[in-house]
JSON list of C-alpha atoms in Angstrom, two decimals:
[
{"chain": "X", "resi": 23, "resn": "MET", "atom": "CA", "xyz": [-29.47, -28.32, -12.60]},
{"chain": "X", "resi": 24, "resn": "THR", "atom": "CA", "xyz": [-29.64, -24.89, -14.03]},
{"chain": "X", "resi": 25, "resn": "LEU", "atom": "CA", "xyz": [-27.03, -22.40, -14.75]},
{"chain": "X", "resi": 26, "resn": "ILE", "atom": "CA", "xyz": [-28.10, -18.66, -14.75]},
{"chain": "X", "resi": 27, "resn": "ALA", "atom": "CA", "xyz": [-24.66, -17.17, -16.38]},
{"chain": "X", "resi": 28, "resn": "GLY", "atom": "CA", "xyz": [-24.73, -12.86, -16.49]},
{"chain": "X", "resi": 29, "resn": "LEU", "atom": "CA", "xyz": [-22.36, -11.73, -18.66]},
{"chain": "X", "resi": 30, "resn": "GLY", "atom": "CA", "xyz": [-20.43, -8.29, -18.21]},
{"chain": "X", "resi": 31, "resn": "ASN", "atom": "CA", "xyz": [-16.63, -6.69, -16.72]},
{"chain": "X", "resi": 32, "resn": "ILE", "atom": "CA", "xyz": [-14.75, -7.22, -14.18]},
{"chain": "X", "resi": 33, "resn": "GLY", "atom": "CA", "xyz": [-13.56, -3.95, -12.49]},
{"chain": "X", "resi": 34, "resn": "LYS", "atom": "CA", "xyz": [-15.23, -0.92, -10.69]},
{"chain": "X", "resi": 35, "resn": "GLU", "atom": "CA", "xyz": [-14.98, 1.29, -14.15]},
{"chain": "X", "resi": 36, "resn": "TYR", "atom": "CA", "xyz": [-16.96, -1.39, -15.67]},
{"chain": "X", "resi": 37, "resn": "GLU", "atom": "CA", "xyz": [-19.79, -2.12, -12.70]},
{"chain": "X", "resi": 38, "resn": "ASN", "atom": "CA", "xyz": [-22.77, 0.75, -14.00]},
{"chain": "X", "resi": 39, "resn": "THR", "atom": "CA", "xyz": [-22.38, 0.08, -18.11]},
{"chain": "X", "resi": 40, "resn": "ARG", "atom": "CA", "xyz": [-24.61, -1.30, -20.40]},
{"chain": "X", "resi": 41, "resn": "HIS", "atom": "CA", "xyz": [-22.28, -3.45, -20.79]},
{"chain": "X", "resi": 42, "resn": "ASN", "atom": "CA", "xyz": [-22.81, -5.20, -17.46]},
{"chain": "X", "resi": 43, "resn": "VAL", "atom": "CA", "xyz": [-26.69, -5.68, -17.07]},
{"chain": "X", "resi": 44, "resn": "GLY", "atom": "CA", "xyz": [-25.60, -9.40, -16.94]},
{"chain": "X", "resi": 45, "resn": "PHE", "atom": "CA", "xyz": [-24.16, -9.42, -13.85]},
{"chain": "X", "resi": 46, "resn": "MET", "atom": "CA", "xyz": [-26.45, -6.37, -12.38]},
{"chain": "X", "resi": 47, "resn": "LEU", "atom": "CA", "xyz": [-29.10, -9.28, -12.97]},
{"chain": "X", "resi": 48, "resn": "ILE", "atom": "CA", "xyz": [-27.04, -11.98, -11.31]},
{"chain": "X", "resi": 49, "resn": "ASP", "atom": "CA", "xyz": [-26.03, -9.77, -8.38]},
{"chain": "X", "resi": 50, "resn": "LEU", "atom": "CA", "xyz": [-29.60, -8.36, -7.43]},
{"chain": "X", "resi": 51, "resn": "ILE", "atom": "CA", "xyz": [-30.40, -12.75, -7.19]},
{"chain": "X", "resi": 52, "resn": "LEU", "atom": "CA", "xyz": [-27.66, -12.65, -4.70]},
{"chain": "X", "resi": 53, "resn": "LYS", "atom": "CA", "xyz": [-29.16, -10.16, -2.71]},
{"chain": "X", "resi": 54, "resn": "ASP", "atom": "CA", "xyz": [-31.80, -13.13, -1.97]},
{"chain": "X", "resi": 55, "resn": "GLY", "atom": "CA", "xyz": [-29.14, -15.01, 0.24]},
{"chain": "X", "resi": 56, "resn": "GLY", "atom": "CA", "xyz": [-28.73, -18.38, 0.45]},
{"chain": "X", "resi": 57, "resn": "TYR", "atom": "CA", "xyz": [-25.95, -18.82, -1.97]},
{"chain": "X", "resi": 58, "resn": "SER", "atom": "CA", "xyz": [-22.98, -20.54, -1.28]},
{"chain": "X", "resi": 59, "resn": "ASP", "atom": "CA", "xyz": [-19.83, -19.19, -3.48]},
{"chain": "X", "resi": 60, "resn": "VAL", "atom": "CA", "xyz": [-18.04, -22.43, -4.81]},
{"chain": "X", "resi": 61, "resn": "SER", "atom": "CA", "xyz": [-16.03, -20.22, -6.95]},
{"chain": "X", "resi": 62, "resn": "SER", "atom": "CA", "xyz": [-12.79, -21.77, -8.61]},
{"chain": "X", "resi": 63, "resn": "ALA", "atom": "CA", "xyz": [-9.68, -20.02, -10.26]},
{"chain": "X", "resi": 64, "resn": "LYS", "atom": "CA", "xyz": [-10.41, -23.30, -13.13]},
{"chain": "X", "resi": 65, "resn": "PHE", "atom": "CA", "xyz": [-14.35, -21.96, -13.57]},
{"chain": "X", "resi": 66, "resn": "GLN", "atom": "CA", "xyz": [-12.35, -17.93, -14.32]},
{"chain": "X", "resi": 67, "resn": "GLY", "atom": "CA", "xyz": [-15.78, -16.28, -12.71]},
{"chain": "X", "resi": 68, "resn": "GLU", "atom": "CA", "xyz": [-17.25, -15.34, -9.25]},
{"chain": "X", "resi": 69, "resn": "LEU", "atom": "CA", "xyz": [-19.19, -18.96, -8.91]},
{"chain": "X", "resi": 70, "resn": "TYR", "atom": "CA", "xyz": [-22.65, -19.51, -6.58]},
{"chain": "X", "resi": 71, "resn": "LYS", "atom": "CA", "xyz": [-24.47, -22.23, -5.57]},
{"chain": "X", "resi": 72, "resn": "ASN", "atom": "CA", "xyz": [-27.93, -22.75, -4.10]},
{"chain": "X", "resi": 73, "resn": "GLY", "atom": "CA", "xyz": [-29.43, -26.44, -4.46]},
{"chain": "X", "resi": 74, "resn": "SER", "atom": "CA", "xyz": [-29.68, -26.85, -8.44]},
{"chain": "X", "resi": 75, "resn": "LEU", "atom": "CA", "xyz": [-29.15, -23.82, -9.05]},
{"chain": "X", "resi": 76, "resn": "LEU", "atom": "CA", "xyz": [-25.91, -22.06, -10.36]},
{"chain": "X", "resi": 77, "resn": "LEU", "atom": "CA", "xyz": [-25.50, -18.16, -10.32]},
{"chain": "X", "resi": 78, "resn": "LEU", "atom": "CA", "xyz": [-22.42, -17.49, -12.79]},
{"chain": "X", "resi": 79, "resn": "LYS", "atom": "CA", "xyz": [-20.44, -13.85, -13.38]},
{"chain": "X", "resi": 80, "resn": "PRO", "atom": "CA", "xyz": [-17.63, -14.44, -15.33]},
{"chain": "X", "resi": 81, "resn": "SER", "atom": "CA", "xyz": [-14.33, -12.68, -14.93]},
{"chain": "X", "resi": 82, "resn": "THR", "atom": "CA", "xyz": [-12.72, -13.37, -18.39]},
{"chain": "X", "resi": 83, "resn": "TYR", "atom": "CA", "xyz": [-14.28, -10.25, -19.23]},
{"chain": "X", "resi": 84, "resn": "MET", "atom": "CA", "xyz": [-16.99, -10.17, -22.35]},
{"chain": "X", "resi": 85, "resn": "ASN", "atom": "CA", "xyz": [-15.55, -11.17, -24.90]},
{"chain": "X", "resi": 86, "resn": "SER", "atom": "CA", "xyz": [-14.16, -14.55, -23.73]},
{"chain": "X", "resi": 87, "resn": "SER", "atom": "CA", "xyz": [-17.00, -15.49, -21.33]},
{"chain": "X", "resi": 88, "resn": "GLY", "atom": "CA", "xyz": [-17.20, -18.97, -23.00]},
{"chain": "X", "resi": 89, "resn": "LYS", "atom": "CA", "xyz": [-14.18, -19.75, -21.25]},
{"chain": "X", "resi": 90, "resn": "SER", "atom": "CA", "xyz": [-15.83, -19.47, -17.92]},
{"chain": "X", "resi": 91, "resn": "LEU", "atom": "CA", "xyz": [-19.31, -20.86, -19.28]},
{"chain": "X", "resi": 92, "resn": "LYS", "atom": "CA", "xyz": [-17.23, -24.30, -20.86]},
{"chain": "X", "resi": 93, "resn": "ALA", "atom": "CA", "xyz": [-15.49, -24.82, -17.66]},
{"chain": "X", "resi": 94, "resn": "VAL", "atom": "CA", "xyz": [-18.38, -24.37, -15.08]},
{"chain": "X", "resi": 95, "resn": "ASN", "atom": "CA", "xyz": [-20.53, -26.42, -18.01]},
{"chain": "X", "resi": 96, "resn": "ASP", "atom": "CA", "xyz": [-17.80, -28.66, -18.19]},
{"chain": "X", "resi": 97, "resn": "PHE", "atom": "CA", "xyz": [-17.51, -29.70, -14.44]},
{"chain": "X", "resi": 98, "resn": "TYR", "atom": "CA", "xyz": [-20.99, -29.30, -13.34]},
{"chain": "X", "resi": 99, "resn": "LYS", "atom": "CA", "xyz": [-22.47, -30.24, -16.65]},
{"chain": "X", "resi": 100, "resn": "PRO", "atom": "CA", "xyz": [-26.10, -28.67, -16.61]},
{"chain": "X", "resi": 101, "resn": "ASN", "atom": "CA", "xyz": [-29.04, -30.06, -18.11]},
{"chain": "X", "resi": 102, "resn": "HIS", "atom": "CA", "xyz": [-30.01, -26.17, -18.76]},
{"chain": "X", "resi": 103, "resn": "ILE", "atom": "CA", "xyz": [-28.17, -23.33, -19.54]},
{"chain": "X", "resi": 104, "resn": "ILE", "atom": "CA", "xyz": [-29.54, -19.00, -19.23]},
{"chain": "X", "resi": 105, "resn": "VAL", "atom": "CA", "xyz": [-27.08, -16.94, -20.55]},
{"chain": "X", "resi": 106, "resn": "ILE", "atom": "CA", "xyz": [-28.55, -12.64, -19.40]},
{"chain": "X", "resi": 107, "resn": "HIS", "atom": "CA", "xyz": [-27.10, -9.93, -21.80]},
{"chain": "X", "resi": 108, "resn": "ASP", "atom": "CA", "xyz": [-27.72, -6.51, -23.12]},
{"chain": "X", "resi": 109, "resn": "ASP", "atom": "CA", "xyz": [-28.39, -6.40, -26.50]},
{"chain": "X", "resi": 110, "resn": "LEU", "atom": "CA", "xyz": [-28.09, -3.33, -28.64]},
{"chain": "X", "resi": 111, "resn": "ASP", "atom": "CA", "xyz": [-31.03, -4.25, -31.25]},
{"chain": "X", "resi": 112, "resn": "ILE", "atom": "CA", "xyz": [-33.12, -4.10, -28.60]},
{"chain": "X", "resi": 113, "resn": "ALA", "atom": "CA", "xyz": [-34.52, -0.94, -27.87]},
{"chain": "X", "resi": 114, "resn": "PHE", "atom": "CA", "xyz": [-33.58, 0.24, -23.64]},
{"chain": "X", "resi": 115, "resn": "GLY", "atom": "CA", "xyz": [-36.89, -0.70, -22.15]},
{"chain": "X", "resi": 116, "resn": "ALA", "atom": "CA", "xyz": [-37.38, -4.01, -23.84]},
{"chain": "X", "resi": 117, "resn": "MET", "atom": "CA", "xyz": [-36.27, -7.54, -23.08]},
{"chain": "X", "resi": 118, "resn": "ARG", "atom": "CA", "xyz": [-36.80, -10.69, -25.00]},
{"chain": "X", "resi": 119, "resn": "PHE", "atom": "CA", "xyz": [-36.02, -14.51, -24.54]},
{"chain": "X", "resi": 120, "resn": "LYS", "atom": "CA", "xyz": [-34.60, -16.64, -27.17]},
{"chain": "X", "resi": 121, "resn": "ASN", "atom": "CA", "xyz": [-32.71, -20.02, -27.24]},
{"chain": "X", "resi": 122, "resn": "GLY", "atom": "CA", "xyz": [-30.03, -20.88, -29.79]},
{"chain": "X", "resi": 123, "resn": "GLY", "atom": "CA", "xyz": [-29.46, -18.73, -32.86]},
{"chain": "X", "resi": 124, "resn": "SER", "atom": "CA", "xyz": [-27.18, -16.12, -33.85]},
{"chain": "X", "resi": 125, "resn": "SER", "atom": "CA", "xyz": [-25.19, -14.32, -31.91]},
{"chain": "X", "resi": 126, "resn": "GLY", "atom": "CA", "xyz": [-26.34, -10.53, -33.65]},
{"chain": "X", "resi": 127, "resn": "GLY", "atom": "CA", "xyz": [-22.89, -9.38, -33.39]},
{"chain": "X", "resi": 128, "resn": "HIS", "atom": "CA", "xyz": [-22.47, -9.50, -29.48]},
{"chain": "X", "resi": 129, "resn": "ASN", "atom": "CA", "xyz": [-18.91, -10.85, -28.95]},
{"chain": "X", "resi": 130, "resn": "GLY", "atom": "CA", "xyz": [-19.44, -12.54, -25.21]},
{"chain": "X", "resi": 131, "resn": "ILE", "atom": "CA", "xyz": [-22.18, -14.81, -26.73]},
{"chain": "X", "resi": 132, "resn": "LYS", "atom": "CA", "xyz": [-19.80, -15.61, -30.10]},
{"chain": "X", "resi": 133, "resn": "SER", "atom": "CA", "xyz": [-17.45, -16.73, -27.59]},
{"chain": "X", "resi": 134, "resn": "ILE", "atom": "CA", "xyz": [-20.24, -19.04, -25.83]},
{"chain": "X", "resi": 135, "resn": "ASP", "atom": "CA", "xyz": [-21.26, -20.13, -28.71]},
{"chain": "X", "resi": 136, "resn": "SER", "atom": "CA", "xyz": [-17.61, -20.84, -30.24]},
{"chain": "X", "resi": 137, "resn": "LEU", "atom": "CA", "xyz": [-16.61, -22.94, -26.85]},
{"chain": "X", "resi": 138, "resn": "ILE", "atom": "CA", "xyz": [-20.34, -24.55, -26.24]},
{"chain": "X", "resi": 139, "resn": "GLY", "atom": "CA", "xyz": [-22.90, -24.17, -29.26]},
{"chain": "X", "resi": 140, "resn": "ASN", "atom": "CA", "xyz": [-25.93, -21.98, -29.30]},
{"chain": "X", "resi": 141, "resn": "ASN", "atom": "CA", "xyz": [-28.72, -24.55, -27.43]},
{"chain": "X", "resi": 142, "resn": "TYR", "atom": "CA", "xyz": [-28.81, -22.52, -24.26]},
{"chain": "X", "resi": 143, "resn": "ASP", "atom": "CA", "xyz": [-31.75, -19.81, -23.12]},
{"chain": "X", "resi": 144, "resn": "ARG", "atom": "CA", "xyz": [-30.85, -16.34, -23.70]},
{"chain": "X", "resi": 145, "resn": "VAL", "atom": "CA", "xyz": [-32.80, -13.28, -21.88]},
{"chain": "X", "resi": 146, "resn": "ARG", "atom": "CA", "xyz": [-32.06, -10.34, -23.70]},
{"chain": "X", "resi": 147, "resn": "ILE", "atom": "CA", "xyz": [-32.36, -6.59, -22.11]},
{"chain": "X", "resi": 148, "resn": "GLY", "atom": "CA", "xyz": [-32.16, -3.76, -24.49]},
{"chain": "X", "resi": 149, "resn": "ILE", "atom": "CA", "xyz": [-29.84, -1.41, -24.42]},
{"chain": "X", "resi": 150, "resn": "GLY", "atom": "CA", "xyz": [-30.89, 0.34, -27.81]},
{"chain": "X", "resi": 151, "resn": "ARG", "atom": "CA", "xyz": [-28.74, 2.01, -30.19]},
{"chain": "X", "resi": 152, "resn": "SER", "atom": "CA", "xyz": [-26.67, 5.54, -29.94]},
{"chain": "X", "resi": 153, "resn": "ASP", "atom": "CA", "xyz": [-25.21, 7.70, -32.39]},
{"chain": "X", "resi": 154, "resn": "ARG", "atom": "CA", "xyz": [-21.46, 6.91, -29.83]},
{"chain": "X", "resi": 155, "resn": "SER", "atom": "CA", "xyz": [-19.38, 4.47, -31.30]},
{"chain": "X", "resi": 156, "resn": "VAL", "atom": "CA", "xyz": [-20.94, 0.97, -30.28]},
{"chain": "X", "resi": 157, "resn": "ILE", "atom": "CA", "xyz": [-17.66, 0.73, -27.69]},
{"chain": "X", "resi": 158, "resn": "ASP", "atom": "CA", "xyz": [-18.34, 3.83, -26.35]},
{"chain": "X", "resi": 159, "resn": "TYR", "atom": "CA", "xyz": [-21.91, 3.19, -25.87]},
{"chain": "X", "resi": 160, "resn": "VAL", "atom": "CA", "xyz": [-21.92, -0.16, -24.38]},
{"chain": "X", "resi": 161, "resn": "LEU", "atom": "CA", "xyz": [-19.16, 0.67, -22.10]},
{"chain": "X", "resi": 162, "resn": "GLY", "atom": "CA", "xyz": [-20.75, 3.81, -21.18]},
{"chain": "X", "resi": 163, "resn": "GLU", "atom": "CA", "xyz": [-22.73, 4.22, -17.88]},
{"chain": "X", "resi": 164, "resn": "PHE", "atom": "CA", "xyz": [-26.60, 4.69, -17.88]},
{"chain": "X", "resi": 165, "resn": "ASP", "atom": "CA", "xyz": [-27.46, 8.02, -16.89]},
{"chain": "X", "resi": 166, "resn": "ASN", "atom": "CA", "xyz": [-29.67, 8.64, -13.41]},
{"chain": "X", "resi": 167, "resn": "SER", "atom": "CA", "xyz": [-33.33, 8.66, -15.24]},
{"chain": "X", "resi": 168, "resn": "GLU", "atom": "CA", "xyz": [-31.94, 4.97, -17.25]},
{"chain": "X", "resi": 169, "resn": "MET", "atom": "CA", "xyz": [-30.85, 3.56, -13.98]},
{"chain": "X", "resi": 170, "resn": "THR", "atom": "CA", "xyz": [-34.58, 4.41, -12.34]},
{"chain": "X", "resi": 171, "resn": "GLN", "atom": "CA", "xyz": [-35.69, 2.64, -15.32]},
{"chain": "X", "resi": 172, "resn": "LEU", "atom": "CA", "xyz": [-33.03, -0.15, -15.43]},
{"chain": "X", "resi": 173, "resn": "ASN", "atom": "CA", "xyz": [-33.93, -1.49, -11.67]},
{"chain": "X", "resi": 174, "resn": "LYS", "atom": "CA", "xyz": [-37.44, -1.83, -12.45]},
{"chain": "X", "resi": 175, "resn": "ILE", "atom": "CA", "xyz": [-36.42, -3.97, -15.44]},
{"chain": "X", "resi": 176, "resn": "LEU", "atom": "CA", "xyz": [-34.08, -6.06, -13.56]},
{"chain": "X", "resi": 177, "resn": "SER", "atom": "CA", "xyz": [-36.63, -6.93, -11.06]},
{"chain": "X", "resi": 178, "resn": "HIS", "atom": "CA", "xyz": [-38.88, -8.15, -13.79]},
{"chain": "X", "resi": 179, "resn": "ALA", "atom": "CA", "xyz": [-36.08, -10.10, -15.29]},
{"chain": "X", "resi": 180, "resn": "LYS", "atom": "CA", "xyz": [-34.96, -11.29, -12.14]},
{"chain": "X", "resi": 181, "resn": "GLU", "atom": "CA", "xyz": [-38.56, -12.98, -11.62]},
{"chain": "X", "resi": 182, "resn": "ALA", "atom": "CA", "xyz": [-38.37, -14.33, -15.15]},
{"chain": "X", "resi": 183, "resn": "VAL", "atom": "CA", "xyz": [-35.24, -15.74, -14.86]},
{"chain": "X", "resi": 184, "resn": "LEU", "atom": "CA", "xyz": [-35.86, -17.34, -11.73]},
{"chain": "X", "resi": 185, "resn": "ALA", "atom": "CA", "xyz": [-39.22, -18.79, -13.33]},
{"chain": "X", "resi": 186, "resn": "LEU", "atom": "CA", "xyz": [-37.72, -20.07, -16.58]},
{"chain": "X", "resi": 187, "resn": "ALA", "atom": "CA", "xyz": [-34.60, -22.12, -14.16]},
{"chain": "X", "resi": 188, "resn": "ASN", "atom": "CA", "xyz": [-37.45, -23.24, -12.74]},
{"chain": "X", "resi": 189, "resn": "SER", "atom": "CA", "xyz": [-39.52, -24.40, -15.63]},
{"chain": "X", "resi": 190, "resn": "GLY", "atom": "CA", "xyz": [-37.25, -24.43, -18.14]},
{"chain": "X", "resi": 191, "resn": "ASP", "atom": "CA", "xyz": [-40.35, -23.42, -21.02]},
{"chain": "X", "resi": 192, "resn": "ILE", "atom": "CA", "xyz": [-39.02, -20.83, -22.79]},
{"chain": "X", "resi": 193, "resn": "ALA", "atom": "CA", "xyz": [-41.80, -20.38, -25.13]},
{"chain": "X", "resi": 194, "resn": "ALA", "atom": "CA", "xyz": [-44.08, -20.16, -21.80]},
{"chain": "X", "resi": 195, "resn": "ILE", "atom": "CA", "xyz": [-41.81, -17.81, -19.75]},
{"chain": "X", "resi": 196, "resn": "SER", "atom": "CA", "xyz": [-41.20, -15.23, -23.17]},
{"chain": "X", "resi": 197, "resn": "SER", "atom": "CA", "xyz": [-45.15, -14.96, -23.54]},
{"chain": "X", "resi": 198, "resn": "LYS", "atom": "CA", "xyz": [-45.57, -14.03, -19.73]},
{"chain": "X", "resi": 199, "resn": "PHE", "atom": "CA", "xyz": [-42.47, -11.53, -19.53]},
{"chain": "X", "resi": 200, "resn": "THR", "atom": "CA", "xyz": [-41.46, -10.15, -22.71]},
{"chain": "X", "resi": 201, "resn": "LEU", "atom": "CA", "xyz": [-41.20, -6.66, -22.30]},
{"chain": "X", "resi": 202, "resn": "LYS", "atom": "CA", "xyz": [-41.51, -3.77, -25.09]},
{"chain": "X", "resi": 203, "resn": "ALA", "atom": "CA", "xyz": [-40.47, -0.69, -24.39]}
]
């Protein structure tokens, strides 16, 4: 079983923010249909299942994402976990893959690492940096031209994430799907 978790913040006000690219990608995958809603209060998030694939959008807010992943991990015991998140240290338009490693200061990743360890695959979608404060920037919305580019990135990321879920070979997926800005 594979758990794919997209990180973000719940609420209408966060829907199109840079910090919600993980949620956006889960929503894009869900559009294919075939997923059953298996959400429960104990999972602290929206959880969908299709065969051996689980899709999770934690409802704990970004900084406590680990609580939701731990609850789903403890119940379903997936053998493969993929986490999708924004990354300030990667230019907008780029996407990279990684297994384990440091959180890079990302609070959602710190939360996950503290509760389940860091032995999971990460799909890092670049949002770049700004001269604005980090909080204002990551919680800021993409402008229209960025959204056009982001939709292309998310389409590519969807194909990559599903291929990674199928193969489990992060090196091969990274070689094939990494995007450079």
